[in-house]
Amino acid sequence: METVDFFPIEVEQTSWQNSNVQLKAIRHQVFVDEQHVPIEEEIDEHDPVAMHWLAYGPDDIPMATARMLPDGQIGRMAVLKDYRQLGVGSALMRKMIKYAVREGHQELTLNAQITALPFYEGFGFTAQGENFLDAGIPHRKMVLDLHQFTDHTPKPVLKEITEEDRQRISVEGLDQFRDQAVSLVQLAHREVRIFSERLEAAIYSNTEFCDAIYTFATSHPLARVNILVRDLYQIRHQTNQLKELCHRLPSRIQMRKFNSLEPCLHREFLLIDKSGILYKQEPERFIGYAVSYAPLEAVELVEEFDNHWEQGEVDPELRRLHI
């Protein structure tokens, strides 16, 4: 059986002002050197106002780029020759689609080289109109309707965000971490994510916290709790109320062992939706902060958590169901 080696891909959203040296280098190799696009056509007036993405590979080597104009047009997608057929272009496209949905775009457009039509069709783009030449290369316009990626379920009525919601609360000690964890879960609408070293019982295995998790998990059909733990020893060998909830509500509450091949510098955090954070800042002591509304920071943690979650391992001990 063929073995597929893990190939790390890190996609970073950036700007022309911050990363034009790397962007120019990749695009020059692909478009000017390989495809013989006139150099005066490769850089244009749209670059300074576009949103750009860079994909990094092993040893943080820049290997691909793409851009999106304010009207949702994707362009200048280029992957260096040595890194093709490794999923790099797909990683870029997923990031751009997620960004466009989050920003409220209705559709994405692009002018695809004819040889790349199947790649974009795989993401749901449809070709429109006739073929045309761009820099002497046959292209065709393609469109992606983003409504299919939108959650059409009724949204909860959200309270008005106040300055108090944006304030960071200093947290010290297990009791304060438990109290803040309970408070945040009580504010959650659809998603709770927990990343933990060993799922400290004083915080996560107590009646108050588990009651809050149970109430949340049963509040809506789409409510989900994902728990990622580095060390499952205590959970396997000690009574843990949160583990029992996983057994009772396996479709709503899931636990996995951290098994990522990628490094993670975080020790402990709890996220609600894409807004609230409880974060442990010191490795050996429960010292950190809580904030109920910090979307920019929360989204970054959510994306990192979800990446590690996909590589997580379901422990056989946790598969046991109580009937």
CSV table of C-alpha atoms in Angstrom, one decimal:
chain,number,residue,atom,x,y,z
A,1,MET,CA,0.0,0.0,0.0
A,2,GLU,CA,1.3,3.4,-0.9
A,3,THR,CA,2.2,5.7,2.0
A,4,VAL,CA,1.3,9.3,1.8
A,5,ASP,CA,3.7,11.5,3.8
A,6,PHE,CA,2.3,14.4,5.7
A,7,PHE,CA,3.1,17.7,4.0
A,8,PRO,CA,2.7,20.8,6.2
A,9,ILE,CA,1.0,23.8,4.6
A,10,GLU,CA,0.5,27.1,6.5
A,11,VAL,CA,-1.6,29.7,4.8
A,12,GLU,CA,-1.2,33.3,5.9
A,13,GLN,CA,-3.5,36.3,5.0
A,14,THR,CA,-1.4,39.3,4.2
A,15,SER,CA,-1.2,42.6,2.3
A,16,TRP,CA,0.9,43.9,-0.6
A,17,GLN,CA,2.5,46.4,1.8
A,18,ASN,CA,3.8,43.7,4.1
A,19,SER,CA,4.7,40.9,1.7
A,20,ASN,CA,5.2,42.3,-1.8
A,21,VAL,CA,8.8,40.9,-1.9
A,22,GLN,CA,7.6,37.3,-1.4
A,23,LEU,CA,4.5,37.8,-3.6
A,24,LYS,CA,6.5,39.2,-6.5
A,25,ALA,CA,9.1,36.5,-6.3
A,26,ILE,CA,6.6,33.6,-6.6
A,27,ARG,CA,4.5,35.3,-9.3
A,28,HIS,CA,7.6,36.2,-11.3
A,29,GLN,CA,8.8,32.6,-11.4
A,30,VAL,CA,5.4,31.2,-12.3
A,31,PHE,CA,4.0,33.8,-14.7
A,32,VAL,CA,7.0,35.6,-16.2
A,33,ASP,CA,9.6,32.8,-16.2
A,34,GLU,CA,7.4,29.8,-16.9
A,35,GLN,CA,4.4,31.2,-18.8
A,36,HIS,CA,6.1,34.2,-20.4
A,37,VAL,CA,3.6,36.8,-19.3
A,38,PRO,CA,5.1,40.3,-20.0
A,39,ILE,CA,6.5,41.6,-16.7
A,40,GLU,CA,4.7,44.9,-17.2
A,41,GLU,CA,1.4,43.1,-17.1
A,42,GLU,CA,2.1,40.9,-14.1
A,43,ILE,CA,2.1,43.7,-11.5
A,44,ASP,CA,-0.9,46.1,-11.7
A,45,GLU,CA,-2.8,48.8,-9.9
A,46,HIS,CA,-5.0,46.3,-8.0
A,47,ASP,CA,-2.2,44.8,-5.9
A,48,PRO,CA,-2.1,47.5,-3.3
A,49,VAL,CA,-5.9,47.3,-2.6
A,50,ALA,CA,-6.3,43.5,-2.9
A,51,MET,CA,-6.2,41.0,-0.1
A,52,HIS,CA,-3.3,38.5,-0.5
A,53,TRP,CA,-2.5,35.0,0.8
A,54,LEU,CA,0.9,33.3,1.1
A,55,ALA,CA,1.3,29.5,1.6
A,56,TYR,CA,4.4,28.4,3.5
A,57,GLY,CA,5.8,24.9,3.4
A,58,PRO,CA,8.6,23.1,5.3
A,59,ASP,CA,11.1,25.4,6.9
A,60,ASP,CA,8.7,28.3,6.4
A,61,ILE,CA,9.5,28.5,2.7
A,62,PRO,CA,7.0,30.6,0.7
A,63,MET,CA,5.6,28.4,-2.1
A,64,ALA,CA,2.3,29.8,-3.4
A,65,THR,CA,0.2,32.9,-3.5
A,66,ALA,CA,-3.2,34.3,-4.6
A,67,ARG,CA,-5.1,37.5,-4.2
A,68,MET,CA,-8.7,38.7,-4.0
A,69,LEU,CA,-10.0,42.1,-5.1
A,70,PRO,CA,-12.6,44.0,-3.0
A,71,ASP,CA,-15.3,42.9,-5.4
A,72,GLY,CA,-14.6,39.2,-4.9
A,73,GLN,CA,-12.5,38.5,-7.9
A,74,ILE,CA,-9.7,35.9,-7.3
A,75,GLY,CA,-6.5,36.2,-9.3
A,76,ARG,CA,-2.7,35.8,-9.5
A,77,MET,CA,-3.0,32.3,-8.1
A,78,ALA,CA,0.5,30.8,-8.4
A,79,VAL,CA,2.2,27.7,-7.0
A,80,LEU,CA,5.9,27.1,-7.4
A,81,LYS,CA,6.7,24.1,-9.6
A,82,ASP,CA,8.3,22.0,-6.9
A,83,TYR,CA,5.2,22.2,-4.7
A,84,ARG,CA,2.4,21.4,-7.2
A,85,GLN,CA,0.2,18.3,-6.7
A,86,LEU,CA,0.6,18.5,-3.0
A,87,GLY,CA,-2.6,20.2,-2.0
A,88,VAL,CA,-1.1,23.7,-1.8
A,89,GLY,CA,-3.5,25.3,-4.3
A,90,SER,CA,-6.5,23.7,-2.5
A,91,ALA,CA,-5.3,25.0,0.9
A,92,LEU,CA,-5.2,28.5,-0.6
A,93,MET,CA,-8.6,28.2,-2.1
A,94,ARG,CA,-10.2,27.0,1.1
A,95,LYS,CA,-8.8,29.9,3.0
A,96,MET,CA,-10.1,32.4,0.4
A,97,ILE,CA,-13.6,30.9,0.3
A,98,LYS,CA,-13.8,30.9,4.1
A,99,TYR,CA,-12.7,34.6,4.1
A,100,ALA,CA,-15.2,35.6,1.5
A,101,VAL,CA,-18.1,33.9,3.3
A,102,ARG,CA,-17.1,35.5,6.6
A,103,GLU,CA,-16.9,38.9,4.9
A,104,GLY,CA,-20.4,38.6,3.4
A,105,HIS,CA,-19.5,38.2,-0.3
A,106,GLN,CA,-22.4,36.7,-2.4
A,107,GLU,CA,-20.1,35.2,-5.0
A,108,LEU,CA,-16.5,34.8,-6.1
A,109,THR,CA,-15.3,35.2,-9.7
A,110,LEU,CA,-12.1,34.4,-11.4
A,111,ASN,CA,-10.6,34.0,-14.9
A,112,ALA,CA,-9.2,30.5,-15.0
A,113,GLN,CA,-6.6,29.2,-17.4
A,114,ILE,CA,-8.3,26.5,-19.5
A,115,THR,CA,-6.1,23.8,-18.1
A,116,ALA,CA,-7.1,24.7,-14.5
A,117,LEU,CA,-10.9,24.4,-15.1
A,118,PRO,CA,-11.3,21.0,-13.4
A,119,PHE,CA,-9.4,22.3,-10.3
A,120,TYR,CA,-11.9,25.1,-9.8
A,121,GLU,CA,-14.9,23.0,-10.7
A,122,GLY,CA,-13.9,20.8,-7.8
A,123,PHE,CA,-14.7,23.8,-5.4
A,124,GLY,CA,-18.0,24.4,-7.1
A,125,PHE,CA,-17.1,27.1,-9.6
A,126,THR,CA,-19.0,27.0,-12.9
A,127,ALA,CA,-17.7,28.2,-16.2
A,128,GLN,CA,-19.5,31.1,-18.0
A,129,GLY,CA,-19.2,32.6,-21.4
A,130,GLU,CA,-16.6,31.9,-24.1
A,131,ASN,CA,-12.9,31.3,-23.9
A,132,PHE,CA,-10.7,34.4,-24.2
A,133,LEU,CA,-7.0,35.3,-24.3
A,134,ASP,CA,-5.3,36.9,-21.3
A,135,ALA,CA,-1.6,37.6,-21.8
A,136,GLY,CA,-1.8,35.2,-24.7
A,137,ILE,CA,-3.1,32.3,-22.6
A,138,PRO,CA,-6.7,30.9,-23.1
A,139,HIS,CA,-8.9,31.7,-20.1
A,140,ARG,CA,-12.5,31.3,-19.2
A,141,LYS,CA,-14.6,33.2,-16.6
A,142,MET,CA,-15.8,31.1,-13.6
A,143,VAL,CA,-18.3,31.9,-10.8
A,144,LEU,CA,-18.8,30.4,-7.4
A,145,ASP,CA,-22.2,31.1,-5.6
A,146,LEU,CA,-21.4,31.4,-1.9
A,147,HIS,CA,-24.9,30.9,-0.6
A,148,GLN,CA,-24.3,27.2,-0.4
A,149,PHE,CA,-21.7,27.8,2.3
A,150,THR,CA,-24.1,29.9,4.4
A,151,ASP,CA,-25.8,28.5,7.5
A,152,HIS,CA,-29.5,29.1,6.8
A,153,THR,CA,-30.8,28.0,10.2
A,154,PRO,CA,-32.4,30.7,12.3
A,155,LYS,CA,-29.8,32.8,14.1
A,156,PRO,CA,-30.2,33.5,17.8
A,157,VAL,CA,-31.0,37.0,18.8
A,158,LEU,CA,-27.6,38.3,20.0
A,159,LYS,CA,-27.3,40.9,22.7
A,160,GLU,CA,-25.7,44.3,22.0
A,161,ILE,CA,-21.9,44.1,22.4
A,162,THR,CA,-20.8,46.5,25.2
A,163,GLU,CA,-17.4,47.7,26.3
A,164,GLU,CA,-17.7,45.4,29.3
A,165,ASP,CA,-17.9,42.4,26.9
A,166,ARG,CA,-14.6,43.5,25.3
A,167,GLN,CA,-12.7,43.8,28.5
A,168,ARG,CA,-10.2,41.1,29.5
A,169,ILE,CA,-10.6,39.7,33.0
A,170,SER,CA,-7.5,38.5,34.8
A,171,VAL,CA,-8.0,34.9,36.0
A,172,GLU,CA,-5.8,33.2,38.6
A,173,GLY,CA,-6.3,29.8,40.2
A,174,LEU,CA,-8.5,26.8,39.5
A,175,ASP,CA,-11.6,28.3,41.1
A,176,GLN,CA,-11.5,31.4,39.0
A,177,PHE,CA,-10.9,29.4,35.8
A,178,ARG,CA,-13.9,27.2,36.7
A,179,ASP,CA,-16.1,30.2,37.3
A,180,GLN,CA,-15.1,31.9,34.0
A,181,ALA,CA,-15.5,28.6,32.1
A,182,VAL,CA,-19.0,28.3,33.4
A,183,SER,CA,-19.8,31.9,32.6
A,184,LEU,CA,-18.6,31.6,29.0
A,185,VAL,CA,-20.4,28.3,28.3
A,186,GLN,CA,-23.6,30.0,29.5
A,187,LEU,CA,-23.1,32.6,26.7
A,188,ALA,CA,-22.4,30.1,23.9
A,189,HIS,CA,-24.8,29.8,21.0
A,190,ARG,CA,-23.6,27.0,18.7
A,191,GLU,CA,-20.0,25.9,19.5
A,192,VAL,CA,-17.8,25.2,22.5
A,193,ARG,CA,-14.1,24.2,22.0
A,194,ILE,CA,-11.9,23.0,24.8
A,195,PHE,CA,-8.1,22.5,24.4
A,196,SER,CA,-6.5,21.1,27.6
A,197,GLU,CA,-3.4,19.5,28.9
A,198,ARG,CA,-5.2,16.9,31.0
A,199,LEU,CA,-8.8,18.2,31.5
A,200,GLU,CA,-8.2,19.4,35.1
A,201,ALA,CA,-11.0,17.9,37.2
A,202,ALA,CA,-11.4,20.9,39.4
A,203,ILE,CA,-12.4,23.0,36.3
A,204,TYR,CA,-14.1,20.6,34.0
A,205,SER,CA,-15.4,17.7,36.2
A,206,ASN,CA,-17.8,19.5,38.5
A,207,THR,CA,-21.5,19.8,38.7
A,208,GLU,CA,-21.7,23.5,37.8
A,209,PHE,CA,-19.6,23.3,34.7
A,210,CYS,CA,-21.1,20.0,33.5
A,211,ASP,CA,-24.6,21.3,34.0
A,212,ALA,CA,-23.7,24.3,31.8
A,213,ILE,CA,-22.3,22.0,29.1
A,214,TYR,CA,-25.3,19.8,29.2
A,215,THR,CA,-27.7,22.7,29.0
A,216,PHE,CA,-25.8,24.1,26.1
A,217,ALA,CA,-25.4,20.8,24.2
A,218,THR,CA,-29.1,20.1,24.4
A,219,SER,CA,-30.2,23.7,23.6
A,220,HIS,CA,-30.2,23.4,19.8
A,221,PRO,CA,-29.7,20.6,17.2
A,222,LEU,CA,-26.6,22.2,15.9
A,223,ALA,CA,-24.9,22.8,19.3
A,224,ARG,CA,-21.5,21.1,19.5
A,225,VAL,CA,-18.8,20.6,22.1
A,226,ASN,CA,-15.4,19.5,20.9
A,227,ILE,CA,-12.7,18.6,23.5
A,228,LEU,CA,-9.1,18.1,22.6
A,229,VAL,CA,-6.8,16.7,25.3
A,230,ARG,CA,-3.0,16.1,25.3
A,231,ASP,CA,-2.9,13.6,28.1
A,232,LEU,CA,-5.8,11.3,28.7
A,233,TYR,CA,-4.3,9.3,31.6
A,234,GLN,CA,-6.5,11.0,34.4
A,235,ILE,CA,-9.6,10.8,32.3
A,236,ARG,CA,-9.1,7.1,31.6
A,237,HIS,CA,-8.4,6.2,35.2
A,238,GLN,CA,-10.5,8.6,37.3
A,239,THR,CA,-14.2,9.4,37.4
A,240,ASN,CA,-14.9,12.4,35.2
A,241,GLN,CA,-18.3,14.0,34.8
A,242,LEU,CA,-17.4,15.5,31.5
A,243,LYS,CA,-16.3,12.2,30.1
A,244,GLU,CA,-19.7,10.7,31.2
A,245,LEU,CA,-21.5,13.5,29.3
A,246,CYS,CA,-19.5,12.4,26.2
A,247,HIS,CA,-20.9,8.9,26.6
A,248,ARG,CA,-24.5,10.2,27.1
A,249,LEU,CA,-24.4,12.7,24.2
A,250,PRO,CA,-21.9,11.3,21.7
A,251,SER,CA,-23.4,13.3,18.7
A,252,ARG,CA,-23.2,16.6,20.6
A,253,ILE,CA,-20.1,16.2,22.8
A,254,GLN,CA,-16.9,14.6,21.4
A,255,MET,CA,-13.5,14.2,22.9
A,256,ARG,CA,-10.2,13.4,21.1
A,257,LYS,CA,-6.6,13.0,22.0
A,258,PHE,CA,-4.2,15.6,20.6
A,259,ASN,CA,-2.3,13.8,17.9
A,260,SER,CA,-1.2,16.5,15.6
A,261,LEU,CA,2.1,16.4,13.7
A,262,GLU,CA,2.2,20.2,13.8
A,263,PRO,CA,3.5,22.0,16.9
A,264,CYS,CA,1.1,23.7,19.2
A,265,LEU,CA,2.3,26.4,21.6
A,266,HIS,CA,-0.9,26.7,23.5
A,267,ARG,CA,-1.5,24.9,26.8
A,268,GLU,CA,-5.1,25.5,27.7
A,269,PHE,CA,-8.0,27.4,26.3
A,270,LEU,CA,-11.8,27.4,26.0
A,271,LEU,CA,-13.6,29.0,23.1
A,272,ILE,CA,-17.3,29.8,22.6
A,273,ASP,CA,-18.5,30.3,19.1
A,274,LYS,CA,-15.9,32.6,17.4
A,275,SER,CA,-16.0,35.3,20.0
A,276,GLY,CA,-15.3,34.3,23.7
A,277,ILE,CA,-12.0,33.1,25.1
A,278,LEU,CA,-10.7,31.7,28.4
A,279,TYR,CA,-6.9,31.4,28.0
A,280,LYS,CA,-4.2,30.0,30.3
A,281,GLN,CA,-1.0,32.0,29.8
A,282,GLU,CA,1.5,30.2,32.0
A,283,PRO,CA,2.5,26.5,31.5
A,284,GLU,CA,2.6,25.4,35.2
A,285,ARG,CA,0.1,27.7,36.8
A,286,PHE,CA,-3.5,28.6,36.0
A,287,ILE,CA,-3.0,32.2,35.3
A,288,GLY,CA,-4.6,33.9,32.3
A,289,TYR,CA,-7.5,35.9,31.1
A,290,ALA,CA,-11.2,35.7,30.0
A,291,VAL,CA,-13.0,37.8,27.5
A,292,SER,CA,-16.5,37.3,26.1
A,293,TYR,CA,-16.0,39.2,22.9
A,294,ALA,CA,-12.7,39.1,21.0
A,295,PRO,CA,-13.6,37.8,17.5
A,296,LEU,CA,-10.3,38.5,15.8
A,297,GLU,CA,-8.3,36.6,18.3
A,298,ALA,CA,-11.0,33.9,18.7
A,299,VAL,CA,-11.1,33.2,15.0
A,300,GLU,CA,-7.4,32.5,14.9
A,301,LEU,CA,-7.6,30.1,17.8
A,302,VAL,CA,-10.7,28.4,16.3
A,303,GLU,CA,-8.8,27.8,13.0
A,304,GLU,CA,-5.8,26.4,14.8
A,305,PHE,CA,-8.0,24.2,17.1
A,306,ASP,CA,-10.0,22.8,14.1
A,307,ASN,CA,-6.7,21.9,12.3
A,308,HIS,CA,-5.5,20.0,15.3
A,309,TRP,CA,-9.0,18.5,15.8
A,310,GLU,CA,-9.0,16.9,12.3
A,311,GLN,CA,-5.7,15.2,13.2
A,312,GLY,CA,-6.9,14.2,16.7
A,313,GLU,CA,-7.4,10.5,17.7
A,314,VAL,CA,-10.5,9.0,19.2
A,315,ASP,CA,-9.3,7.0,22.2
A,316,PRO,CA,-10.8,3.5,22.4
A,317,GLU,CA,-11.6,4.0,26.0
A,318,LEU,CA,-13.8,6.9,25.1
A,319,ARG,CA,-15.8,5.0,22.6
A,320,ARG,CA,-17.7,3.1,25.3
A,321,LEU,CA,-21.3,4.1,25.5
A,322,HIS,CA,-23.6,3.9,28.5
A,323,ILE,CA,-27.0,2.5,27.7
